[in-house]
mmCIF file of C-alpha atoms in Angstrom:
data_model
loop_
_atom_site.group_PDB
_atom_site.id
_atom_site.type_symbol
_atom_site.label_atom_id
_atom_site.label_comp_id
_atom_site.label_asym_id
_atom_site.label_seq_id
_atom_site.Cartn_x
_atom_site.Cartn_y
_atom_site.Cartn_z
ATOM 1 C CA MET A 204 0.000 0.000 0.000
ATOM 2 C CA GLY A 205 2.973 2.279 0.377
ATOM 3 C CA GLY A 206 2.896 5.045 2.929
ATOM 4 C CA VAL A 207 -0.350 5.365 4.831
ATOM 5 C CA GLY A 208 -1.730 8.757 5.780
ATOM 6 C CA GLY A 209 -4.907 10.429 6.898
ATOM 7 C CA GLY A 210 -6.833 13.374 5.555
ATOM 8 C CA MET A 211 -10.111 15.216 5.959
ATOM 9 C CA MET A 212 -12.087 15.392 2.729
ATOM 10 C CA GLY A 213 -13.546 18.787 3.450
ATOM 11 C CA GLY A 214 -14.549 19.285 -0.151
ATOM 12 C CA MET A 215 -17.579 17.121 0.497
ATOM 13 C CA GLY A 216 -19.202 19.944 2.433
ATOM 14 C CA GLY A 217 -20.765 21.425 -0.684
ATOM 15 C CA MET A 218 -22.425 18.104 -1.553
ATOM 16 C CA MET A 219 -23.458 17.101 1.961
ATOM 17 C CA GLY A 220 -23.891 20.442 3.720
ATOM 18 C CA GLY A 221 -27.651 20.562 3.179
ATOM 19 C CA MET A 222 -28.312 17.169 4.793
ATOM 20 C CA GLY A 223 -28.619 16.344 8.435
ATOM 21 C CA GLY A 224 -29.832 13.605 10.759
ATOM 22 C CA MET A 225 -30.906 10.314 9.207
ATOM 23 C CA GLY A 226 -30.860 11.744 5.662
ATOM 24 C CA GLY A 227 -27.242 12.894 6.109
ATOM 25 C CA MET A 228 -26.181 9.478 7.374
ATOM 26 C CA MET A 229 -27.754 7.740 4.377
ATOM 27 C CA GLN A 230 -26.141 10.161 1.922
ATOM 28 C CA ALA A 231 -22.744 9.817 3.595
ATOM 29 C CA GLN A 232 -22.958 6.021 3.582
ATOM 30 C CA SER A 233 -23.903 6.014 -0.116
ATOM 31 C CA LEU A 234 -20.849 8.135 -0.924
ATOM 32 C CA ILE A 235 -18.587 5.912 1.188
ATOM 33 C CA ASN A 236 -19.846 2.823 -0.639
ATOM 34 C CA LEU A 237 -19.234 4.502 -4.001
ATOM 35 C CA ILE A 238 -15.616 5.361 -3.091
ATOM 36 C CA GLN A 239 -14.788 1.961 -1.605
ATOM 37 C CA GLU A 240 -16.302 0.013 -4.481
ATOM 38 C CA SER A 241 -14.835 2.191 -7.256
ATOM 39 C CA LEU A 242 -11.310 3.056 -6.063
ATOM 40 C CA TRP A 243 -8.847 0.369 -5.010
ATOM 41 C CA PRO A 244 -11.490 -1.878 -3.420
ATOM 42 C CA ASP A 245 -8.918 -4.356 -2.121
ATOM 43 C CA THR A 246 -7.225 -1.735 0.034
ATOM 44 C CA TRP A 247 -10.382 -0.926 1.983
ATOM 45 C CA TYR A 248 -11.037 -4.486 3.088
ATOM 46 C CA ASP A 249 -7.431 -5.683 3.631
ATOM 47 C CA LEU A 250 -7.244 -7.225 7.109
ATOM 48 C CA SER A 251 -3.472 -7.818 7.094
ATOM 49 C CA ASP A 252 -1.054 -6.505 9.687
ATOM 50 C CA THR A 253 -0.417 -3.365 7.664
ATOM 51 C CA GLY A 254 -3.998 -2.287 8.327
ATOM 52 C CA ASP A 255 -6.822 -1.303 5.998
ATOM 53 C CA GLY A 256 -8.069 2.045 4.760
ATOM 54 C CA THR A 257 -11.025 3.647 6.514
ATOM 55 C CA ILE A 258 -13.564 6.397 5.860
ATOM 56 C CA THR A 259 -15.229 7.932 8.902
ATOM 57 C CA PRO A 260 -18.123 10.415 8.684
ATOM 58 C CA TYR A 261 -17.679 13.536 10.791
ATOM 59 C CA PRO A 262 -19.527 14.547 12.897
ATOM 60 C CA THR A 263 -21.208 11.234 13.584
ATOM 61 C CA GLN A 264 -24.806 12.383 14.122
ATOM 62 C CA SER A 265 -24.977 14.880 11.241
ATOM 63 C CA PRO A 266 -22.073 14.136 8.868
ATOM 64 C CA LYS A 267 -20.775 16.957 6.717
ATOM 65 C CA LYS A 268 -17.179 15.772 6.199
ATOM 66 C CA LEU A 269 -15.383 12.479 5.615
ATOM 67 C CA ALA A 270 -12.142 11.565 7.414
ATOM 68 C CA VAL A 271 -10.164 9.295 5.040
ATOM 69 C CA TYR A 272 -7.222 7.125 6.178
ATOM 70 C CA GLN A 273 -5.486 5.859 3.042
ATOM 71 C CA THR A 274 -2.416 6.100 0.837
ATOM 72 C CA HIS A 275 -1.478 9.181 -1.130
ATOM 73 C CA GLU A 276 -2.385 7.467 -4.409
ATOM 74 C CA VAL A 277 -5.899 6.684 -3.197
ATOM 75 C CA HIS A 278 -6.329 10.248 -1.914
ATOM 76 C CA THR A 279 -5.474 11.523 -5.389
ATOM 77 C CA GLU A 280 -8.009 9.196 -7.006
ATOM 78 C CA ILE A 281 -10.702 10.296 -4.508
ATOM 79 C CA GLU A 282 -10.044 13.916 -5.388
ATOM 80 C CA LYS A 283 -10.461 13.146 -9.090
ATOM 81 C CA LEU A 284 -13.719 11.284 -8.354
ATOM 82 C CA LEU A 285 -15.093 14.228 -6.410
ATOM 83 C CA ASP A 286 -14.226 16.621 -9.243
ATOM 84 C CA ALA A 287 -16.047 14.344 -11.685
ATOM 85 C CA LEU A 288 -19.095 14.285 -9.401
ATOM 86 C CA ARG A 289 -19.120 18.082 -9.218
ATOM 87 C CA LYS A 290 -19.058 18.374 -13.008
ATOM 88 C CA ALA A 291 -21.837 15.803 -13.288
ATOM 89 C CA LEU A 292 -24.026 17.949 -11.036
ATOM 90 C CA GLY A 293 -23.809 20.816 -13.515
ATOM 91 C CA GLU A 294 -24.056 24.540 -12.942
ATOM 92 C CA GLN A 295 -27.126 25.970 -11.260
ATOM 93 C CA VAL A 296 -29.028 29.206 -11.784
ATOM 94 C CA SER A 297 -31.035 31.041 -9.148
ATOM 95 C CA ILE A 298 -34.054 32.846 -10.613
ATOM 96 C CA GLU A 299 -35.825 35.671 -8.793
ATOM 97 C CA ALA A 300 -39.104 36.848 -10.321
ATOM 98 C CA ARG A 301 -41.238 39.752 -9.119
ATOM 99 C CA PHE A 302 -44.850 40.380 -10.032
ATOM 100 C CA LEU A 303 -45.716 43.952 -9.023
ATOM 101 C CA VAL A 304 -49.349 45.019 -9.411
ATOM 102 C CA VAL A 305 -50.386 48.616 -8.652
ATOM 103 C CA THR A 306 -54.045 49.653 -8.955
ATOM 104 C CA GLU A 307 -55.761 53.003 -8.488
ATOM 105 C CA ASN A 308 -59.543 53.387 -8.467
ATOM 106 C CA PHE A 309 -61.527 56.640 -8.256
ATOM 107 C CA LEU A 310 -65.261 57.351 -8.236
ATOM 108 C CA GLU A 311 -67.139 60.641 -8.063
ATOM 109 C CA ASP A 312 -70.904 60.659 -8.456
ATOM 110 C CA VAL A 313 -73.065 63.758 -7.859
ATOM 111 C CA GLY A 314 -76.723 63.904 -8.812
ATOM 112 C CA LEU A 315 -79.326 66.611 -8.206
ATOM 113 C CA ASP A 316 -82.987 66.261 -9.071
ATOM 114 C CA VAL A 317 -85.085 69.451 -8.777
ATOM 115 C CA ASP A 318 -88.831 69.528 -9.505
ATOM 116 C CA PHE A 319 -90.899 72.705 -9.226
ATOM 117 C CA SER A 320 -94.331 74.133 -9.968
ATOM 118 C CA ILE A 321 -95.112 77.786 -10.753
ATOM 119 C CA ASN A 322 -98.512 79.393 -10.744
ATOM 120 C CA ALA A 323 -98.305 81.602 -13.870
ATOM 121 C CA GLY A 324 -101.651 83.271 -13.382
ATOM 122 C CA THR A 325 -105.174 82.953 -14.709
ATOM 123 C CA HIS A 326 -104.310 82.553 -18.396
ATOM 124 C CA TRP A 327 -101.384 80.079 -18.098
ATOM 125 C CA GLY A 328 -102.362 78.171 -14.993
ATOM 126 C CA THR A 329 -99.786 76.045 -13.174
ATOM 127 C CA ILE A 330 -96.529 75.175 -14.961
ATOM 128 C CA THR A 331 -94.869 71.996 -13.609
ATOM 129 C CA VAL A 332 -91.307 70.935 -14.386
ATOM 130 C CA GLU A 333 -90.349 67.379 -13.402
ATOM 131 C CA GLN A 334 -87.181 65.476 -14.229
ATOM 132 C CA ASP A 335 -85.733 62.059 -13.457
ATOM 133 C CA SER A 336 -82.033 62.410 -14.276
ATOM 134 C CA LEU A 337 -80.830 61.479 -10.790
ATOM 135 C CA LEU A 338 -80.149 57.808 -11.512
ATOM 136 C CA ALA A 339 -79.511 58.109 -15.251
ATOM 137 C CA SER A 340 -75.859 59.067 -14.762
ATOM 138 C CA GLN A 341 -75.082 56.745 -11.856
ATOM 139 C CA ALA A 342 -71.905 54.638 -12.317
ATOM 140 C CA ASP A 343 -73.686 51.337 -11.794
ATOM 141 C CA THR A 344 -71.299 49.173 -13.834
ATOM 142 C CA ALA A 345 -67.690 48.334 -12.943
ATOM 143 C CA THR A 346 -64.960 48.477 -15.556
ATOM 144 C CA LYS A 347 -62.743 45.582 -16.597
ATOM 145 C CA VAL A 348 -60.029 46.696 -14.167
ATOM 146 C CA ALA A 349 -59.617 44.844 -10.872
ATOM 147 C CA GLY A 350 -60.944 46.774 -7.871
ATOM 148 C CA SER A 351 -63.257 49.042 -9.863
ATOM 149 C CA LEU A 352 -65.607 51.087 -7.680
ATOM 150 C CA GLY A 353 -68.419 51.152 -10.213
ATOM 151 C CA GLY A 354 -71.658 49.748 -8.858
ATOM 152 C CA ILE A 355 -71.143 50.576 -5.175
ATOM 153 C CA ASN A 356 -74.293 51.629 -3.334
ATOM 154 C CA ALA A 357 -72.760 53.778 -0.594
ATOM 155 C CA SER A 358 -73.911 57.378 -0.977
ATOM 156 C CA ALA A 359 -75.241 60.342 0.946
ATOM 157 C CA SER A 360 -78.611 61.815 0.023
ATOM 158 C CA VAL A 361 -80.390 65.020 1.018
ATOM 159 C CA THR A 362 -84.077 65.694 0.370
ATOM 160 C CA GLY A 363 -86.027 68.862 0.924
ATOM 161 C CA GLY A 364 -88.444 71.345 -0.578
ATOM 162 C CA TYR A 365 -90.086 74.731 -0.413
ATOM 163 C CA GLY A 366 -93.688 75.801 -0.439
ATOM 164 C CA SER A 367 -96.973 73.914 -0.523
ATOM 165 C CA ILE A 368 -99.654 73.147 -3.061
ATOM 166 C CA LEU A 369 -101.382 76.473 -2.290
ATOM 167 C CA ASP A 370 -98.258 78.603 -2.942
ATOM 168 C CA ASP A 371 -97.355 80.196 -6.282
ATOM 169 C CA LEU A 372 -93.959 78.411 -6.174
ATOM 170 C CA GLN A 373 -93.392 74.875 -4.956
ATOM 171 C CA VAL A 374 -89.916 73.270 -5.143
ATOM 172 C CA ALA A 375 -88.776 69.725 -4.268
ATOM 173 C CA PHE A 376 -85.179 68.529 -4.597
ATOM 174 C CA LEU A 377 -83.162 65.366 -4.048
ATOM 175 C CA LEU A 378 -79.352 65.393 -3.825
ATOM 176 C CA ARG A 379 -77.181 62.265 -4.075
ATOM 177 C CA ALA A 380 -73.386 62.386 -3.663
ATOM 178 C CA THR A 381 -70.728 59.659 -3.634
ATOM 179 C CA GLN A 382 -66.936 59.886 -3.670
ATOM 180 C CA ALA A 383 -64.499 56.980 -3.245
ATOM 181 C CA HIS A 384 -60.818 56.377 -3.879
ATOM 182 C CA THR A 385 -58.622 53.299 -3.363
ATOM 183 C CA ASP A 386 -54.949 52.518 -3.935
ATOM 184 C CA SER A 387 -53.501 49.026 -3.698
ATOM 185 C CA LYS A 388 -50.136 47.388 -4.273
ATOM 186 C CA SER A 389 -49.419 43.679 -4.551
ATOM 187 C CA LEU A 390 -45.985 42.056 -4.750
ATOM 188 C CA ILE A 391 -45.488 38.371 -5.528
ATOM 189 C CA GLU A 392 -41.824 37.304 -5.415
ATOM 190 C CA PRO A 393 -41.191 33.641 -6.301
ATOM 191 C CA LYS A 394 -37.624 32.305 -6.313
ATOM 192 C CA VAL A 395 -36.435 29.023 -7.802
ATOM 193 C CA THR A 396 -33.060 27.343 -8.347
ATOM 194 C CA VAL A 397 -32.599 25.058 -11.323
ATOM 195 C CA LEU A 398 -29.781 23.286 -13.162
ATOM 196 C CA SER A 399 -28.588 24.785 -16.404
ATOM 197 C CA GLY A 400 -30.567 23.324 -19.290
ATOM 198 C CA GLU A 401 -33.313 21.955 -17.038
ATOM 199 C CA SER A 402 -36.823 23.272 -16.419
ATOM 200 C CA ALA A 403 -38.427 24.473 -13.203
ATOM 201 C CA SER A 404 -41.900 25.701 -12.352
ATOM 202 C CA PHE A 405 -43.342 27.727 -9.518
ATOM 203 C CA SER A 406 -47.019 28.159 -8.693
ATOM 204 C CA VAL A 407 -49.025 30.015 -6.039
ATOM 205 C CA GLN A 408 -52.719 29.348 -6.577
ATOM 206 C CA ASP A 409 -55.890 30.177 -4.660
ATOM 207 C CA MET A 410 -59.140 28.322 -5.140
ATOM 208 C CA VAL A 411 -62.250 30.511 -5.384
ATOM 209 C CA SER A 412 -65.512 28.660 -4.884
ATOM 210 C CA TYR A 413 -68.951 29.693 -6.087
ATOM 211 C CA ALA A 414 -72.316 27.959 -5.902
ATOM 212 C CA LEU A 415 -74.553 27.217 -8.851
ATOM 213 C CA PRO A 416 -78.221 26.214 -8.615
ATOM 214 C CA PRO A 417 -78.548 22.659 -7.305
ATOM 215 C CA ASP A 418 -79.441 19.800 -9.604
ATOM 216 C CA VAL A 419 -82.837 18.205 -8.967
ATOM 217 C CA LEU A 420 -82.781 14.508 -9.783
ATOM 218 C CA GLN A 421 -86.005 12.584 -10.370
ATOM 219 C CA THR A 422 -86.202 8.806 -10.091
ATOM 220 C CA ARG A 423 -89.280 6.666 -10.676
ATOM 221 C CA SER A 424 -89.920 3.316 -9.005
ATOM 222 C CA ARG A 425 -92.738 0.779 -9.144
ATOM 223 C CA GLY A 426 -95.132 0.908 -6.172
ATOM 224 C CA PHE A 427 -96.476 -1.894 -4.017
ATOM 225 C CA TYR A 428 -99.503 -2.490 -6.233
ATOM 226 C CA ALA A 429 -99.785 -2.769 -9.989
ATOM 227 C CA GLY A 430 -99.735 0.443 -11.986
ATOM 228 C CA ALA A 431 -98.422 2.657 -9.147
ATOM 229 C CA ASP A 432 -95.359 4.769 -9.922
ATOM 230 C CA LEU A 433 -93.525 6.654 -7.199
ATOM 231 C CA THR A 434 -91.335 9.670 -7.934
ATOM 232 C CA ASP A 435 -88.397 10.461 -5.660
ATOM 233 C CA LEU A 436 -86.704 13.858 -5.748
ATOM 234 C CA ALA A 437 -83.052 14.241 -4.805
ATOM 235 C CA ILE A 438 -81.156 17.545 -4.606
ATOM 236 C CA GLN A 439 -77.479 17.525 -5.523
ATOM 237 C CA GLN A 440 -75.414 20.571 -4.580
ATOM 238 C CA ASN A 441 -73.434 22.125 -7.400
ATOM 239 C CA VAL A 442 -70.240 23.962 -6.324
ATOM 240 C CA ASN A 443 -67.579 24.962 -8.823
ATOM 241 C CA PHE A 444 -64.048 26.276 -8.363
ATOM 242 C CA THR A 445 -61.756 28.580 -10.301
ATOM 243 C CA GLN A 446 -58.026 29.116 -9.790
ATOM 244 C CA ILE A 447 -56.351 32.505 -9.400
ATOM 245 C CA GLY A 448 -52.696 33.246 -8.716
ATOM 246 C CA THR A 449 -49.265 33.120 -10.311
ATOM 247 C CA THR A 450 -47.393 30.464 -12.280
ATOM 248 C CA LEU A 451 -43.787 30.628 -13.506
ATOM 249 C CA SER A 452 -42.093 28.142 -15.827
ATOM 250 C CA ILE A 453 -38.444 28.751 -16.695
ATOM 251 C CA SER A 454 -35.553 26.982 -18.456
ATOM 252 C CA PRO A 455 -32.126 28.674 -18.102
ATOM 253 C CA THR A 456 -28.964 27.884 -20.083
ATOM 254 C CA ILE A 457 -25.574 29.253 -19.000
ATOM 255 C CA SER A 458 -23.296 30.591 -21.738
ATOM 256 C CA ALA A 459 -19.812 29.116 -22.298
ATOM 257 C CA ASP A 460 -18.070 32.095 -20.656
ATOM 258 C CA LYS A 461 -20.485 31.927 -17.696
ATOM 259 C CA LYS A 462 -21.378 35.592 -18.047
ATOM 260 C CA TYR A 463 -24.848 35.331 -19.585
ATOM 261 C CA VAL A 464 -27.940 33.236 -19.032
ATOM 262 C CA LEU A 465 -30.327 32.338 -21.854
ATOM 263 C CA LEU A 466 -33.839 32.206 -20.385
ATOM 264 C CA ASN A 467 -36.899 30.513 -21.818
ATOM 265 C CA ILE A 468 -39.753 31.867 -19.659
ATOM 266 C CA VAL A 469 -43.519 31.410 -19.515
ATOM 267 C CA THR A 470 -45.370 33.393 -16.842
ATOM 268 C CA ARG A 471 -49.061 33.684 -16.077
ATOM 269 C CA LEU A 472 -50.940 35.895 -13.613
ATOM 270 C CA THR A 473 -54.675 35.408 -13.055
ATOM 271 C CA ASP A 474 -56.685 37.975 -11.061
ATOM 272 C CA LEU A 475 -60.255 37.854 -9.815
ATOM 273 C CA LEU A 476 -62.087 40.907 -11.157
ATOM 274 C CA ARG A 477 -65.509 40.497 -9.588
ATOM 275 C CA PHE A 478 -68.536 38.223 -9.278
ATOM 276 C CA GLN A 479 -71.141 38.835 -11.971
ATOM 277 C CA THR A 480 -74.807 37.888 -11.571
ATOM 278 C CA HIS A 481 -76.785 36.666 -14.578
ATOM 279 C CA GLU A 482 -80.479 35.906 -14.913
ATOM 280 C CA VAL A 483 -80.975 32.474 -16.480
ATOM 281 C CA THR A 484 -84.051 30.438 -17.337
ATOM 282 C CA GLN A 485 -84.717 26.728 -17.169
ATOM 283 C CA ILE A 486 -87.618 24.462 -18.026
ATOM 284 C CA ILE A 487 -88.794 22.453 -15.011
ATOM 285 C CA GLN A 488 -91.826 20.368 -14.172
ATOM 286 C CA ASP A 489 -94.401 21.513 -11.642
ATOM 287 C CA ALA A 490 -96.504 19.368 -9.321
ATOM 288 C CA ASN A 491 -98.810 18.431 -12.226
ATOM 289 C CA ASP A 492 -95.885 17.212 -14.370
ATOM 290 C CA GLU A 493 -96.277 20.185 -16.710
ATOM 291 C CA ASP A 494 -93.321 22.064 -18.164
ATOM 292 C CA VAL A 495 -92.908 25.598 -16.840
ATOM 293 C CA ILE A 496 -90.176 28.190 -17.325
ATOM 294 C CA ALA A 497 -88.405 29.253 -14.151
ATOM 295 C CA SER A 498 -85.867 32.066 -13.890
ATOM 296 C CA TYR A 499 -83.241 32.488 -11.181
ATOM 297 C CA PRO A 500 -79.996 34.425 -10.661
ATOM 298 C CA VAL A 501 -76.607 32.758 -11.112
ATOM 299 C CA THR A 502 -73.421 34.401 -9.802
ATOM 300 C CA VAL A 503 -70.128 33.448 -11.465
ATOM 301 C CA PRO A 504 -66.583 34.868 -11.169
ATOM 302 C CA GLU A 505 -64.898 36.937 -13.857
ATOM 303 C CA THR A 506 -61.118 36.638 -14.085
ATOM 304 C CA GLU A 507 -58.331 38.395 -15.962
ATOM 305 C CA THR A 508 -55.220 36.553 -17.159
ATOM 306 C CA SER A 509 -51.923 38.219 -18.096
ATOM 307 C CA SER A 510 -49.261 35.977 -19.621
ATOM 308 C CA VAL A 511 -45.793 36.452 -21.069
ATOM 309 C CA MET A 512 -43.797 33.924 -23.122
ATOM 310 C CA THR A 513 -40.308 34.900 -24.266
ATOM 311 C CA ARG A 514 -36.732 33.756 -24.843
ATOM 312 C CA VAL A 515 -34.046 36.273 -23.916
ATOM 313 C CA SER A 516 -30.378 36.539 -22.863
ATOM 314 C CA VAL A 517 -29.646 38.276 -19.545
ATOM 315 C CA PRO A 518 -26.263 39.086 -17.928
ATOM 316 C CA ASP A 519 -25.389 37.230 -14.745
ATOM 317 C CA GLY A 520 -26.983 39.111 -11.849
ATOM 318 C CA GLY A 521 -28.807 41.543 -14.159
ATOM 319 C CA THR A 522 -32.493 42.443 -13.849
ATOM 320 C CA LEU A 523 -34.791 42.208 -16.848
ATOM 321 C CA LEU A 524 -38.183 43.884 -17.246
ATOM 322 C CA LEU A 525 -39.881 40.853 -18.668
ATOM 323 C CA GLY A 526 -43.309 42.367 -19.191
ATOM 324 C CA GLY A 527 -45.071 45.646 -18.527
ATOM 325 C CA GLN A 528 -48.807 46.109 -18.849
ATOM 326 C CA LYS A 529 -50.902 49.180 -18.156
ATOM 327 C CA ILE A 530 -54.688 49.128 -18.248
ATOM 328 C CA THR A 531 -56.645 52.360 -17.919
ATOM 329 C CA ALA A 532 -60.408 52.743 -18.023
ATOM 330 C CA GLU A 533 -62.312 56.016 -17.638
ATOM 331 C CA VAL A 534 -66.092 56.412 -17.796
ATOM 332 C CA GLU A 535 -67.967 59.713 -17.562
ATOM 333 C CA LYS A 536 -71.758 59.942 -17.511
ATOM 334 C CA GLU A 537 -73.890 63.071 -17.677
ATOM 335 C CA ALA A 538 -77.671 63.318 -17.788
ATOM 336 C CA GLY A 539 -80.021 66.264 -17.438
ATOM 337 C CA VAL A 540 -82.774 68.382 -18.872
ATOM 338 C CA PRO A 541 -81.982 69.766 -22.339
ATOM 339 C CA ILE A 542 -81.052 73.460 -22.436
ATOM 340 C CA LEU A 543 -81.635 73.937 -18.690
ATOM 341 C CA SER A 544 -78.726 71.642 -17.722
ATOM 342 C CA LYS A 545 -76.348 73.702 -19.940
ATOM 343 C CA ILE A 546 -77.001 77.036 -18.241
ATOM 344 C CA PRO A 547 -73.949 78.075 -16.170
ATOM 345 C CA ILE A 548 -74.348 77.567 -12.403
ATOM 346 C CA VAL A 549 -78.126 77.081 -12.656
ATOM 347 C CA GLY A 550 -77.611 74.033 -14.849
ATOM 348 C CA ARG A 551 -76.356 72.007 -11.863
ATOM 349 C CA LEU A 552 -79.963 71.997 -10.613
ATOM 350 C CA PHE A 553 -81.158 70.080 -13.646
ATOM 351 C CA GLY A 554 -78.473 67.466 -14.234
ATOM 352 C CA SER A 555 -76.259 64.837 -12.651
ATOM 353 C CA ARG A 556 -72.711 63.699 -13.409
ATOM 354 C CA SER A 557 -70.516 60.728 -12.516
ATOM 355 C CA LYS A 558 -66.846 59.991 -13.197
ATOM 356 C CA LEU A 559 -65.206 56.594 -12.869
ATOM 357 C CA ARG A 560 -61.446 56.185 -13.379
ATOM 358 C CA ASP A 561 -59.530 52.919 -12.928
ATOM 359 C CA GLN A 562 -55.866 52.187 -13.606
ATOM 360 C CA LYS A 563 -53.773 49.058 -13.230
ATOM 361 C CA VAL A 564 -50.036 48.617 -13.820
ATOM 362 C CA LEU A 565 -48.398 45.177 -13.954
ATOM 363 C CA LEU A 566 -44.607 44.783 -13.967
ATOM 364 C CA ILE A 567 -42.794 41.440 -14.240
ATOM 365 C CA LEU A 568 -39.086 41.509 -13.330
ATOM 366 C CA VAL A 569 -36.641 38.596 -13.618
ATOM 367 C CA LYS A 570 -33.117 38.369 -12.158
ATOM 368 C CA PRO A 571 -30.913 35.296 -12.890
ATOM 369 C CA THR A 572 -27.798 34.550 -10.828
ATOM 370 C CA ILE A 573 -25.290 31.872 -11.819
ATOM 371 C CA MET A 574 -24.349 29.658 -8.856
ATOM 372 C CA LEU A 575 -20.807 28.346 -9.417
ATOM 373 C CA GLN A 576 -20.250 25.034 -7.643
ATOM 374 C CA GLU A 577 -16.729 25.903 -6.493
ATOM 375 C CA GLU A 578 -17.833 29.160 -4.880
ATOM 376 C CA ARG A 579 -20.792 27.539 -3.132
ATOM 377 C CA GLU A 580 -18.615 24.723 -1.771
ATOM 378 C CA ALA A 581 -16.059 27.213 -0.477
ATOM 379 C CA GLU A 582 -18.817 29.135 1.290
ATOM 380 C CA ALA A 583 -20.270 25.913 2.748
ATOM 381 C CA ILE A 584 -16.866 24.760 4.023
ATOM 382 C CA ALA A 585 -16.146 28.153 5.586
ATOM 383 C CA ALA A 586 -19.541 28.110 7.312
ATOM 384 C CA MET A 587 -18.933 24.615 8.707
ATOM 385 C CA GLU A 588 -15.469 25.504 9.955
ATOM 386 C CA ASN A 589 -16.899 28.461 11.827
ATOM 387 C CA GLN A 590 -19.300 26.129 13.617
ATOM 388 C CA TYR A 591 -16.596 23.807 14.952
#
């Protein structure tokens, strides 16, 4: 065997540093078996007086290093084997993705309804002016932007009047006013690590449930006496689900000079806009087995999906704006009495106005970082040496 010596194979820290307990023992034993069966197997099991080579995991309970007692030639072969294992692992890339969603919603709704009667004298009689423009301009429908304030019912109203039916002038007015404003920011930051040339996926999904009208099942069975049919009714609940959230699928490839990363990326972001109610009809049978048409409301979710699919080269550690999307919706409604509603100042008494403005900005940022095996092993070894 030549000269016998001992050594600590600290280079194994990068391969075994993440394991501990029973998993670390199994991984260490698998590596020991690989070394003893591949490199000079006779020298590990030689029971002669010169002694045999040994490999001892260290520390015993959570092994992160291997203490090897062998010849210099075997130590050299072990070092070559470890280098081959490192190259077989391949280079890894850490991918940081950020989904930043910023929304701004604004609503202003002011309506004034003024009705009046004037006694114009004996020849003209009573002149009555009535209008119904109060609700005509109300922002009762939300836009296609998430968080839209259209359709909210919160408002302040003031009613009043002047005079009576015996007066020459009688005025009645109704004022409705609503103002709302919301700002929201959402940041989703997934991070994955994948081997160069391989694919990885990341998903954060929420399940949104909604109920549909139950299914009524009818079954007929023969009764106890001839000619008797019995009808049984069974109600089956009908609950559906839809998925919202973020998915990221990525395949990185490191360039030969290890300065750039070629990324093949597919991202998808699904938002819940609102629940929409529809009036549907269905033909059912009544107690007399006659077909009748029944109508009922059904509420279903409306979603918005933003997706990006691209293939791009990014410098190591650089940040790429993968996708930018801006959605703006603005709705203005105005209703009033012709001519009267256009008179300056006085026209506010005969018209109503509403303004709805929604804006959404979506930014998708990607940052790849090449993880060199030698650097990571050096950091792992330094961390372990600081512990002991």
